[in-house]
Amino acid sequence: MTTREKGTGLGLPIVKKILEEHGASLELRDAPPFGDGVHHGAQAVILLPVLDCEKKG
């Protein structure tokens, strides 16, 4: 979703698709508050696979 006048809101879906094509994943979570009574934000977590260099040859 975008709040800008000009924008498609496709940024994160495109990033998610690219990550998945490379064996990674994208999770969107509620971020912990920054202080007492402060509004929560969003947190994007990218999980990357571990590359086994010995199998790669």
Tab-separated table of N, CA and C in Angstrom:
chain	number	residue	atom	x	y	z
A	1	MET	N	0.843	-1.175	0.000
A	1	MET	CA	0.000	0.000	0.000
A	1	MET	C	0.884	1.231	0.000
A	2	THR	N	0.490	2.204	-0.744
A	2	THR	CA	1.230	3.450	-0.780
A	2	THR	C	0.332	4.598	-0.328
A	3	THR	N	0.945	5.603	0.240
A	3	THR	CA	0.193	6.797	0.619
A	3	THR	C	0.566	7.968	-0.283
A	4	ARG	N	1.440	7.709	-1.229
A	4	ARG	CA	1.861	8.758	-2.160
A	4	ARG	C	0.844	8.910	-3.283
A	5	GLU	N	0.807	10.093	-3.875
A	5	GLU	CA	-0.096	10.331	-4.998
A	5	GLU	C	0.291	9.487	-6.204
A	6	LYS	N	1.588	9.400	-6.458
A	6	LYS	CA	2.084	8.606	-7.579
A	6	LYS	C	2.791	7.388	-7.015
A	7	GLY	N	2.220	6.247	-7.205
A	7	GLY	CA	2.817	5.011	-6.727
A	7	GLY	C	1.831	3.883	-6.924
A	8	THR	N	2.367	2.694	-7.088
A	8	THR	CA	1.495	1.544	-7.341
A	8	THR	C	1.263	0.696	-6.105
A	9	GLY	N	2.133	0.852	-5.087
A	9	GLY	CA	2.009	0.014	-3.905
A	9	GLY	C	2.550	-1.389	-4.132
A	10	LEU	N	3.339	-1.567	-5.185
A	10	LEU	CA	3.848	-2.897	-5.525
A	10	LEU	C	5.258	-3.169	-5.021
A	11	GLY	N	5.867	-2.235	-4.298
A	11	GLY	CA	7.254	-2.398	-3.852
A	11	GLY	C	7.505	-3.671	-3.069
A	12	LEU	N	6.799	-3.874	-1.975
A	12	LEU	CA	7.025	-5.067	-1.153
A	12	LEU	C	6.613	-6.360	-1.855
A	13	PRO	N	5.504	-6.401	-2.593
A	13	PRO	CA	5.198	-7.637	-3.324
A	13	PRO	C	6.281	-8.015	-4.340
A	14	ILE	N	6.883	-7.028	-4.982
A	14	ILE	CA	7.960	-7.319	-5.933
A	14	ILE	C	9.186	-7.839	-5.197
A	15	VAL	N	9.545	-7.207	-4.091
A	15	VAL	CA	10.678	-7.668	-3.277
A	15	VAL	C	10.431	-9.095	-2.795
A	16	LYS	N	9.222	-9.370	-2.323
A	16	LYS	CA	8.876	-10.709	-1.829
A	16	LYS	C	9.047	-11.749	-2.935
A	17	LYS	N	8.582	-11.457	-4.130
A	17	LYS	CA	8.693	-12.387	-5.258
A	17	LYS	C	10.148	-12.662	-5.603
A	18	ILE	N	10.974	-11.624	-5.648
A	18	ILE	CA	12.398	-11.800	-5.942
A	18	ILE	C	13.065	-12.652	-4.878
A	19	LEU	N	12.765	-12.371	-3.599
A	19	LEU	CA	13.360	-13.145	-2.511
A	19	LEU	C	12.963	-14.617	-2.608
A	20	GLU	N	11.691	-14.884	-2.856
A	20	GLU	CA	11.215	-16.264	-2.946
A	20	GLU	C	11.866	-17.002	-4.110
A	21	GLU	N	12.128	-16.315	-5.204
A	21	GLU	CA	12.795	-16.939	-6.349
A	21	GLU	C	14.232	-17.341	-6.031
A	22	HIS	N	14.795	-16.753	-4.975
A	22	HIS	CA	16.161	-17.076	-4.550
A	22	HIS	C	16.191	-17.896	-3.265
A	23	GLY	N	15.055	-18.460	-2.890
A	23	GLY	CA	15.005	-19.327	-1.717
A	23	GLY	C	14.900	-18.588	-0.393
A	24	ALA	N	14.665	-17.297	-0.420
A	24	ALA	CA	14.533	-16.511	0.804
A	24	ALA	C	13.055	-16.201	1.036
A	25	SER	N	12.760	-15.532	2.134
A	25	SER	CA	11.375	-15.162	2.410
A	25	SER	C	11.329	-13.797	3.081
A	26	LEU	N	10.155	-13.198	3.013
A	26	LEU	CA	9.908	-11.885	3.609
A	26	LEU	C	8.732	-12.017	4.551
A	27	GLU	N	8.924	-11.587	5.785
A	27	GLU	CA	7.841	-11.584	6.767
A	27	GLU	C	7.592	-10.151	7.206
A	28	LEU	N	6.341	-9.783	7.286
A	28	LEU	CA	5.968	-8.467	7.808
A	28	LEU	C	5.359	-8.658	9.177
A	29	ARG	N	5.883	-7.942	10.152
A	29	ARG	CA	5.448	-8.095	11.547
A	29	ARG	C	5.154	-6.732	12.147
A	30	ASP	N	4.442	-6.757	13.256
A	30	ASP	CA	4.303	-5.544	14.053
A	30	ASP	C	5.622	-5.337	14.789
A	31	ALA	N	6.170	-4.144	14.687
A	31	ALA	CA	7.423	-3.850	15.376
A	31	ALA	C	7.138	-3.566	16.837
A	32	PRO	N	8.099	-3.868	17.695
A	32	PRO	CA	7.920	-3.524	19.102
A	32	PRO	C	7.882	-1.999	19.258
A	33	PRO	N	7.190	-1.512	20.266
A	33	PRO	CA	7.131	-0.052	20.467
A	33	PRO	C	8.512	0.502	20.806
A	34	PHE	N	8.739	1.753	20.447
A	34	PHE	CA	10.021	2.397	20.716
A	34	PHE	C	10.084	2.998	22.106
A	35	GLY	N	8.960	3.056	22.782
A	35	GLY	CA	8.919	3.616	24.119
A	35	GLY	C	7.522	3.464	24.688
A	36	ASP	N	7.339	3.854	25.936
A	36	ASP	CA	6.026	3.750	26.572
A	36	ASP	C	5.002	4.616	25.851
A	37	GLY	N	3.885	4.020	25.495
A	37	GLY	CA	2.797	4.751	24.879
A	37	GLY	C	3.030	5.149	23.431
A	38	VAL	N	4.135	4.672	22.844
A	38	VAL	CA	4.453	5.016	21.458
A	38	VAL	C	3.771	4.022	20.532
A	39	HIS	N	3.273	4.519	19.431
A	39	HIS	CA	2.593	3.683	18.449
A	39	HIS	C	3.550	2.663	17.843
A	40	HIS	N	3.061	1.445	17.665
A	40	HIS	CA	3.854	0.401	17.013
A	40	HIS	C	4.053	0.748	15.545
A	41	GLY	N	5.118	0.274	14.981
A	41	GLY	CA	5.377	0.445	13.554
A	41	GLY	C	5.385	-0.918	12.884
A	42	ALA	N	5.914	-0.971	11.691
A	42	ALA	CA	6.020	-2.221	10.943
A	42	ALA	C	7.474	-2.675	10.942
A	43	GLN	N	7.655	-3.976	10.789
A	43	GLN	CA	8.988	-4.554	10.759
A	43	GLN	C	9.026	-5.539	9.595
A	44	ALA	N	9.962	-5.353	8.686
A	44	ALA	CA	10.145	-6.285	7.577
A	44	ALA	C	11.337	-7.175	7.912
A	45	VAL	N	11.118	-8.489	7.888
A	45	VAL	CA	12.170	-9.447	8.215
A	45	VAL	C	12.456	-10.269	6.974
A	46	ILE	N	13.710	-10.248	6.524
A	46	ILE	CA	14.136	-11.043	5.377
A	46	ILE	C	14.919	-12.239	5.917
A	47	LEU	N	14.465	-13.445	5.561
A	47	LEU	CA	15.130	-14.675	5.982
A	47	LEU	C	15.863	-15.251	4.780
A	48	LEU	N	17.182	-15.353	4.895
A	48	LEU	CA	18.022	-15.824	3.799
A	48	LEU	C	18.492	-17.249	4.060
A	49	PRO	N	18.559	-18.083	3.016
A	49	PRO	CA	19.061	-19.442	3.205
A	49	PRO	C	20.578	-19.423	3.390
A	50	VAL	N	21.074	-20.438	4.062
A	50	VAL	CA	22.515	-20.583	4.260
A	50	VAL	C	23.087	-21.306	3.053
A	51	LEU	N	24.149	-20.773	2.484
A	51	LEU	CA	24.795	-21.373	1.322
A	51	LEU	C	25.855	-22.347	1.803
A	52	ASP	N	25.761	-23.578	1.351
A	52	ASP	CA	26.758	-24.590	1.695
A	52	ASP	C	27.829	-24.576	0.620
A	53	CYS	N	28.933	-23.885	0.889
A	53	CYS	CA	29.995	-23.696	-0.094
A	53	CYS	C	30.665	-25.015	-0.478
A	54	GLU	N	30.710	-25.981	0.428
A	54	GLU	CA	31.353	-27.251	0.124
A	54	GLU	C	30.568	-28.044	-0.916
A	55	LYS	N	29.246	-27.956	-0.898
A	55	LYS	CA	28.421	-28.648	-1.884
A	55	LYS	C	28.451	-27.931	-3.220
A	56	LYS	N	28.736	-26.620	-3.194
A	56	LYS	CA	28.738	-25.814	-4.410
A	56	LYS	C	29.882	-26.220	-5.338
A	57	GLY	N	30.981	-26.686	-4.750
A	57	GLY	CA	32.104	-27.160	-5.551
A	57	GLY	C	32.980	-26.069	-5.942
